Amino acid sequence: GQQLNQSPQSMFIQEGEDVSMNCTSSSIFNTWLWYKQDPGEGPVLLIALYKAGELTSNGRLTAQFGITRKDSFLNISASIPSDVGIYFCAGRKTGANSKLTFGKGITLSVRP
Amino acid sequence: KAGVTQTPRYLIKTRGQQVTLSCSPISGHRSVSWYQQTPGQGLQFLFEYFSETQRNKGNFPGRFSGRQFANSRSEMNVSTLELGDSALYLCASSVDRATSMNSPLHFGNGTRLTVT
């Protein structure tokens, strides 16, 4: 099936640092979404991207829809302890039966 | 506005039993999708319901089934439980079909199913 690649599996950063994550695929997607999941909770939508090249911000988070439509990037600036969690990318193609495909997530740890 | 509500939060069942999970979508959302989350496989799509009809299905055996009611609430059923069914089952709702642009999924907090 379609695969979205997120690596590395875990990232460790110092509080205050910026961090960048990317998500790649061999397929073209028409929508990219970024979610964050805290322990014991469901994923929460952070940013949605609908157009190639689109750059969207949500507070300290910025995400971009790659111009090839095969990748997306999420940047977190000035990290804080509550940024800890699992960050998932998700992509969707258009079409009657296209479903949202998720990457396996990146676990972010922030050292105070 | 209340979010997606899933009940129960935790379930322990034994092999061979069956289980029913419930999901109430965000008010006004007409689509409900179900996902299975495990550490090894990540988020795997089970199925999507819209207007009381299954619109899309993932690669799971027939033991996994679901339905949607007229008020958009959805239930998922797993029969003849196996140990490998232990997972977090997540429900997500969206305003329109999950395949539509500008209709992102909003997730509930899941039901943690443990099969012993």
mmCIF file with all atom_site columns, N, CA and C in Angstrom, chain A residues 33-77:
data_model
loop_
_atom_site.group_PDB
_atom_site.id
_atom_site.type_symbol
_atom_site.label_atom_id
_atom_site.label_alt_id
_atom_site.label_comp_id
_atom_site.label_asym_id
_atom_site.label_entity_id
_atom_site.label_seq_id
_atom_site.pdbx_PDB_ins_code
_atom_site.Cartn_x
_atom_site.Cartn_y
_atom_site.Cartn_z
_atom_site.occupancy
_atom_site.B_iso_or_equiv
_atom_site.pdbx_formal_charge
_atom_site.auth_seq_id
_atom_site.auth_comp_id
_atom_site.auth_asym_id
_atom_site.auth_atom_id
_atom_site.pdbx_PDB_model_num
ATOM 1   N N  . LEU A 1 33 ? -1.552 16.607 5.983  1.00 0.00 ? 33 LEU A N  1
ATOM 2   C CA . LEU A 1 33 ? -1.996 17.008 7.313  1.00 0.00 ? 33 LEU A CA 1
ATOM 3   C C  . LEU A 1 33 ? -0.919 16.631 8.317  1.00 0.00 ? 33 LEU A C  1
ATOM 4   N N  . TRP A 1 34 ? -0.795 17.440 9.339  1.00 0.00 ? 34 TRP A N  1
ATOM 5   C CA . TRP A 1 34 ? 0.122  17.125 10.439 1.00 0.00 ? 34 TRP A CA 1
ATOM 6   C C  . TRP A 1 34 ? -0.682 17.044 11.733 1.00 0.00 ? 34 TRP A C  1
ATOM 7   N N  . TYR A 1 35 ? -0.451 15.958 12.475 1.00 0.00 ? 35 TYR A N  1
ATOM 8   C CA . TYR A 1 35 ? -1.139 15.711 13.735 1.00 0.00 ? 35 TYR A CA 1
ATOM 9   C C  . TYR A 1 35 ? -0.114 15.519 14.855 1.00 0.00 ? 35 TYR A C  1
ATOM 10  N N  . LYS A 1 36 ? -0.553 15.839 16.067 1.00 0.00 ? 36 LYS A N  1
ATOM 11  C CA . LYS A 1 36 ? 0.259  15.543 17.250 1.00 0.00 ? 36 LYS A CA 1
ATOM 12  C C  . LYS A 1 36 ? -0.574 14.696 18.213 1.00 0.00 ? 36 LYS A C  1
ATOM 13  N N  . GLN A 1 37 ? 0.060  13.678 18.769 1.00 0.00 ? 37 GLN A N  1
ATOM 14  C CA . GLN A 1 37 ? -0.636 12.807 19.712 1.00 0.00 ? 37 GLN A CA 1
ATOM 15  C C  . GLN A 1 37 ? 0.094  12.811 21.052 1.00 0.00 ? 37 GLN A C  1
ATOM 16  N N  . ASP A 1 38 ? -0.639 13.143 22.102 1.00 0.00 ? 38 ASP A N  1
ATOM 17  C CA . ASP A 1 38 ? -0.115 13.075 23.462 1.00 0.00 ? 38 ASP A CA 1
ATOM 18  C C  . ASP A 1 38 ? -0.480 11.720 24.056 1.00 0.00 ? 38 ASP A C  1
ATOM 19  N N  . PRO A 1 39 ? 0.272  11.251 25.047 1.00 0.00 ? 39 PRO A N  1
ATOM 20  C CA . PRO A 1 39 ? -0.015 9.938  25.643 1.00 0.00 ? 39 PRO A CA 1
ATOM 21  C C  . PRO A 1 39 ? -1.460 9.848  26.131 1.00 0.00 ? 39 PRO A C  1
ATOM 22  N N  . GLY A 1 40 ? -2.110 8.735  25.777 1.00 0.00 ? 40 GLY A N  1
ATOM 23  C CA . GLY A 1 40 ? -3.475 8.501  26.249 1.00 0.00 ? 40 GLY A CA 1
ATOM 24  C C  . GLY A 1 40 ? -4.546 9.293  25.527 1.00 0.00 ? 40 GLY A C  1
ATOM 25  N N  . GLU A 1 41 ? -4.166 10.005 24.479 1.00 0.00 ? 41 GLU A N  1
ATOM 26  C CA . GLU A 1 41 ? -5.153 10.800 23.753 1.00 0.00 ? 41 GLU A CA 1
ATOM 27  C C  . GLU A 1 41 ? -5.093 10.484 22.264 1.00 0.00 ? 41 GLU A C  1
ATOM 28  N N  . GLY A 1 42 ? -6.083 10.975 21.552 1.00 0.00 ? 42 GLY A N  1
ATOM 29  C CA . GLY A 1 42 ? -6.087 10.796 20.112 1.00 0.00 ? 42 GLY A CA 1
ATOM 30  C C  . GLY A 1 42 ? -5.269 11.887 19.432 1.00 0.00 ? 42 GLY A C  1
ATOM 31  N N  . PRO A 1 43 ? -4.918 11.679 18.168 1.00 0.00 ? 43 PRO A N  1
ATOM 32  C CA . PRO A 1 43 ? -4.175 12.700 17.421 1.00 0.00 ? 43 PRO A CA 1
ATOM 33  C C  . PRO A 1 43 ? -4.994 13.978 17.283 1.00 0.00 ? 43 PRO A C  1
ATOM 34  N N  . VAL A 1 44 ? -4.300 15.102 17.389 1.00 0.00 ? 44 VAL A N  1
ATOM 35  C CA . VAL A 1 44 ? -4.934 16.408 17.249 1.00 0.00 ? 44 VAL A CA 1
ATOM 36  C C  . VAL A 1 44 ? -4.371 17.079 16.006 1.00 0.00 ? 44 VAL A C  1
ATOM 37  N N  . LEU A 1 45 ? -5.246 17.597 15.177 1.00 0.00 ? 45 LEU A N  1
ATOM 38  C CA . LEU A 1 45 ? -4.827 18.247 13.943 1.00 0.00 ? 45 LEU A CA 1
ATOM 39  C C  . LEU A 1 45 ? -4.064 19.534 14.257 1.00 0.00 ? 45 LEU A C  1
ATOM 40  N N  . LEU A 1 46 ? -2.868 19.655 13.673 1.00 0.00 ? 46 LEU A N  1
ATOM 41  C CA . LEU A 1 46 ? -2.048 20.858 13.862 1.00 0.00 ? 46 LEU A CA 1
ATOM 42  C C  . LEU A 1 46 ? -2.198 21.792 12.667 1.00 0.00 ? 46 LEU A C  1
ATOM 43  N N  . ILE A 1 47 ? -1.916 21.257 11.488 1.00 0.00 ? 47 ILE A N  1
ATOM 44  C CA . ILE A 1 47 ? -1.920 22.074 10.275 1.00 0.00 ? 47 ILE A CA 1
ATOM 45  C C  . ILE A 1 47 ? -2.420 21.227 9.118  1.00 0.00 ? 47 ILE A C  1
ATOM 46  N N  . ALA A 1 48 ? -3.207 21.844 8.243  1.00 0.00 ? 48 ALA A N  1
ATOM 47  C CA . ALA A 1 48 ? -3.684 21.193 7.019  1.00 0.00 ? 48 ALA A CA 1
ATOM 48  C C  . ALA A 1 48 ? -3.176 21.987 5.815  1.00 0.00 ? 48 ALA A C  1
ATOM 49  N N  . LEU A 1 49 ? -2.707 21.276 4.811  1.00 0.00 ? 49 LEU A N  1
ATOM 50  C CA . LEU A 1 49 ? -2.137 21.892 3.606  1.00 0.00 ? 49 LEU A CA 1
ATOM 51  C C  . LEU A 1 49 ? -2.856 21.326 2.392  1.00 0.00 ? 49 LEU A C  1
ATOM 52  N N  . TYR A 1 50 ? -3.268 22.218 1.486  1.00 0.00 ? 50 TYR A N  1
ATOM 53  C CA . TYR A 1 50 ? -4.093 21.763 0.365  1.00 0.00 ? 50 TYR A CA 1
ATOM 54  C C  . TYR A 1 50 ? -3.536 22.094 -1.009 1.00 0.00 ? 50 TYR A C  1
ATOM 55  N N  . LYS A 1 51 ? -2.396 22.799 -1.037 1.00 0.00 ? 51 LYS A N  1
ATOM 56  C CA . LYS A 1 51 ? -1.888 23.258 -2.328 1.00 0.00 ? 51 LYS A CA 1
ATOM 57  C C  . LYS A 1 51 ? -0.376 23.146 -2.371 1.00 0.00 ? 51 LYS A C  1
ATOM 58  N N  . ALA A 1 52 ? 0.156  22.618 -3.479 1.00 0.00 ? 52 ALA A N  1
ATOM 59  C CA . ALA A 1 52 ? 1.597  22.467 -3.614 1.00 0.00 ? 52 ALA A CA 1
ATOM 60  C C  . ALA A 1 52 ? 2.285  23.806 -3.397 1.00 0.00 ? 52 ALA A C  1
ATOM 61  N N  . GLY A 1 53 ? 3.348  23.786 -2.583 1.00 0.00 ? 53 GLY A N  1
ATOM 62  C CA . GLY A 1 53 ? 4.075  25.005 -2.283 1.00 0.00 ? 53 GLY A CA 1
ATOM 63  C C  . GLY A 1 53 ? 3.523  25.799 -1.118 1.00 0.00 ? 53 GLY A C  1
ATOM 64  N N  . GLU A 1 54 ? 2.347  25.441 -0.659 1.00 0.00 ? 54 GLU A N  1
ATOM 65  C CA . GLU A 1 54 ? 1.696  26.185 0.421  1.00 0.00 ? 54 GLU A CA 1
ATOM 66  C C  . GLU A 1 54 ? 2.534  26.133 1.694  1.00 0.00 ? 54 GLU A C  1
ATOM 67  N N  . LEU A 1 55 ? 2.634  27.281 2.352  1.00 0.00 ? 55 LEU A N  1
ATOM 68  C CA . LEU A 1 55 ? 3.351  27.393 3.619  1.00 0.00 ? 55 LEU A CA 1
ATOM 69  C C  . LEU A 1 55 ? 2.354  27.945 4.623  1.00 0.00 ? 55 LEU A C  1
ATOM 70  N N  . THR A 1 56 ? 2.113  27.211 5.700  1.00 0.00 ? 56 THR A N  1
ATOM 71  C CA . THR A 1 56 ? 1.088  27.606 6.665  1.00 0.00 ? 56 THR A CA 1
ATOM 72  C C  . THR A 1 56 ? 1.654  27.565 8.070  1.00 0.00 ? 56 THR A C  1
ATOM 73  N N  . SER A 1 57 ? 1.302  28.554 8.863  1.00 0.00 ? 57 SER A N  1
ATOM 74  C CA . SER A 1 57 ? 1.777  28.618 10.248 1.00 0.00 ? 57 SER A CA 1
ATOM 75  C C  . SER A 1 57 ? 0.626  28.502 11.226 1.00 0.00 ? 57 SER A C  1
ATOM 76  N N  . ASN A 1 58 ? 0.948  27.939 12.388 1.00 0.00 ? 58 ASN A N  1
ATOM 77  C CA . ASN A 1 58 ? 0.003  27.841 13.492 1.00 0.00 ? 58 ASN A CA 1
ATOM 78  C C  . ASN A 1 58 ? 0.820  28.081 14.755 1.00 0.00 ? 58 ASN A C  1
ATOM 79  N N  . GLY A 1 59 ? 0.921  29.339 15.173 1.00 0.00 ? 59 GLY A N  1
ATOM 80  C CA . GLY A 1 59 ? 1.770  29.665 16.313 1.00 0.00 ? 59 GLY A CA 1
ATOM 81  C C  . GLY A 1 59 ? 3.230  29.424 15.988 1.00 0.00 ? 59 GLY A C  1
ATOM 82  N N  . ARG A 1 60 ? 3.869  28.594 16.818 1.00 0.00 ? 60 ARG A N  1
ATOM 83  C CA . ARG A 1 60 ? 5.291  28.298 16.593 1.00 0.00 ? 60 ARG A CA 1
ATOM 84  C C  . ARG A 1 60 ? 5.500  27.197 15.544 1.00 0.00 ? 60 ARG A C  1
ATOM 85  N N  . LEU A 1 61 ? 4.436  26.683 15.008 1.00 0.00 ? 61 LEU A N  1
ATOM 86  C CA . LEU A 1 61 ? 4.523  25.609 14.020 1.00 0.00 ? 61 LEU A CA 1
ATOM 87  C C  . LEU A 1 61 ? 4.358  26.171 12.614 1.00 0.00 ? 61 LEU A C  1
ATOM 88  N N  . THR A 1 62 ? 5.191  25.672 11.718 1.00 0.00 ? 62 THR A N  1
ATOM 89  C CA . THR A 1 62 ? 5.079  26.026 10.301 1.00 0.00 ? 62 THR A CA 1
ATOM 90  C C  . THR A 1 62 ? 5.197  24.751 9.502  1.00 0.00 ? 62 THR A C  1
ATOM 91  N N  . ALA A 1 63 ? 4.316  24.586 8.532  1.00 0.00 ? 63 ALA A N  1
ATOM 92  C CA . ALA A 1 63 ? 4.376  23.395 7.687  1.00 0.00 ? 63 ALA A CA 1
ATOM 93  C C  . ALA A 1 63 ? 4.333  23.813 6.225  1.00 0.00 ? 63 ALA A C  1
ATOM 94  N N  . GLN A 1 64 ? 4.957  23.011 5.395  1.00 0.00 ? 64 GLN A N  1
ATOM 95  C CA . GLN A 1 64 ? 4.968  23.306 3.963  1.00 0.00 ? 64 GLN A CA 1
ATOM 96  C C  . GLN A 1 64 ? 4.571  22.072 3.163  1.00 0.00 ? 64 GLN A C  1
ATOM 97  N N  . PHE A 1 65 ? 3.824  22.303 2.116  1.00 0.00 ? 65 PHE A N  1
ATOM 98  C CA . PHE A 1 65 ? 3.422  21.285 1.149  1.00 0.00 ? 65 PHE A CA 1
ATOM 99  C C  . PHE A 1 65 ? 4.474  21.318 0.058  1.00 0.00 ? 65 PHE A C  1
ATOM 100 N N  . GLY A 1 66 ? 5.241  20.246 -0.100 1.00 0.00 ? 66 GLY A N  1
ATOM 101 C CA . GLY A 1 66 ? 6.323  20.235 -1.069 1.00 0.00 ? 66 GLY A CA 1
ATOM 102 C C  . GLY A 1 66 ? 5.848  20.453 -2.499 1.00 0.00 ? 66 GLY A C  1
ATOM 103 N N  . ILE A 1 67 ? 6.674  21.112 -3.298 1.00 0.00 ? 67 ILE A N  1
ATOM 104 C CA . ILE A 1 67 ? 6.239  21.439 -4.658 1.00 0.00 ? 67 ILE A CA 1
ATOM 105 C C  . ILE A 1 67 ? 6.130  20.203 -5.545 1.00 0.00 ? 67 ILE A C  1
ATOM 106 N N  . THR A 1 68 ? 6.814  19.130 -5.191 1.00 0.00 ? 68 THR A N  1
ATOM 107 C CA . THR A 1 68 ? 6.666  17.889 -5.966 1.00 0.00 ? 68 THR A CA 1
ATOM 108 C C  . THR A 1 68 ? 5.392  17.144 -5.579 1.00 0.00 ? 68 THR A C  1
ATOM 109 N N  . ARG A 1 69 ? 4.754  17.585 -4.492 1.00 0.00 ? 69 ARG A N  1
ATOM 110 C CA . ARG A 1 69 ? 3.556  16.965 -3.898 1.00 0.00 ? 69 ARG A CA 1
ATOM 111 C C  . ARG A 1 69 ? 3.847  15.585 -3.314 1.00 0.00 ? 69 ARG A C  1
ATOM 112 N N  . LYS A 1 70 ? 5.148  15.270 -3.174 1.00 0.00 ? 70 LYS A N  1
ATOM 113 C CA . LYS A 1 70 ? 5.516  13.979 -2.601 1.00 0.00 ? 70 LYS A CA 1
ATOM 114 C C  . LYS A 1 70 ? 6.097  14.127 -1.206 1.00 0.00 ? 70 LYS A C  1
ATOM 115 N N  . ASP A 1 71 ? 6.107  15.337 -0.692 1.00 0.00 ? 71 ASP A N  1
ATOM 116 C CA . ASP A 1 71 ? 6.649  15.512 0.648  1.00 0.00 ? 71 ASP A CA 1
ATOM 117 C C  . ASP A 1 71 ? 6.057  16.730 1.340  1.00 0.00 ? 71 ASP A C  1
ATOM 118 N N  . SER A 1 72 ? 6.277  16.750 2.657  1.00 0.00 ? 72 SER A N  1
ATOM 119 C CA . SER A 1 72 ? 5.825  17.865 3.466  1.00 0.00 ? 72 SER A CA 1
ATOM 120 C C  . SER A 1 72 ? 6.783  18.013 4.636  1.00 0.00 ? 72 SER A C  1
ATOM 121 N N  . PHE A 1 73 ? 6.863  19.234 5.156  1.00 0.00 ? 73 PHE A N  1
ATOM 122 C CA . PHE A 1 73 ? 7.777  19.512 6.250  1.00 0.00 ? 73 PHE A CA 1
ATOM 123 C C  . PHE A 1 73 ? 7.037  20.223 7.381  1.00 0.00 ? 73 PHE A C  1
ATOM 124 N N  . LEU A 1 74 ? 7.440  19.905 8.605  1.00 0.00 ? 74 LEU A N  1
ATOM 125 C CA . LEU A 1 74 ? 6.900  20.593 9.774  1.00 0.00 ? 74 LEU A CA 1
ATOM 126 C C  . LEU A 1 74 ? 8.071  21.148 10.574 1.00 0.00 ? 74 LEU A C  1
ATOM 127 N N  . ASN A 1 75 ? 7.999  22.418 10.893 1.00 0.00 ? 75 ASN A N  1
ATOM 128 C CA . ASN A 1 75 ? 9.013  23.036 11.738 1.00 0.00 ? 75 ASN A CA 1
ATOM 129 C C  . ASN A 1 75 ? 8.379  23.539 13.027 1.00 0.00 ? 75 ASN A C  1
ATOM 130 N N  . ILE A 1 76 ? 9.063  23.290 14.124 1.00 0.00 ? 76 ILE A N  1
ATOM 131 C CA . ILE A 1 76 ? 8.642  23.813 15.424 1.00 0.00 ? 76 ILE A CA 1
ATOM 132 C C  . ILE A 1 76 ? 9.754  24.743 15.890 1.00 0.00 ? 76 ILE A C  1
ATOM 133 N N  . SER A 1 77 ? 9.404  25.966 16.176 1.00 0.00 ? 77 SER A N  1
ATOM 134 C CA . SER A 1 77 ? 10.430 26.911 16.625 1.00 0.00 ? 77 SER A CA 1
ATOM 135 C C  . SER A 1 77 ? 10.341 27.091 18.134 1.00 0.00 ? 77 SER A C  1
#
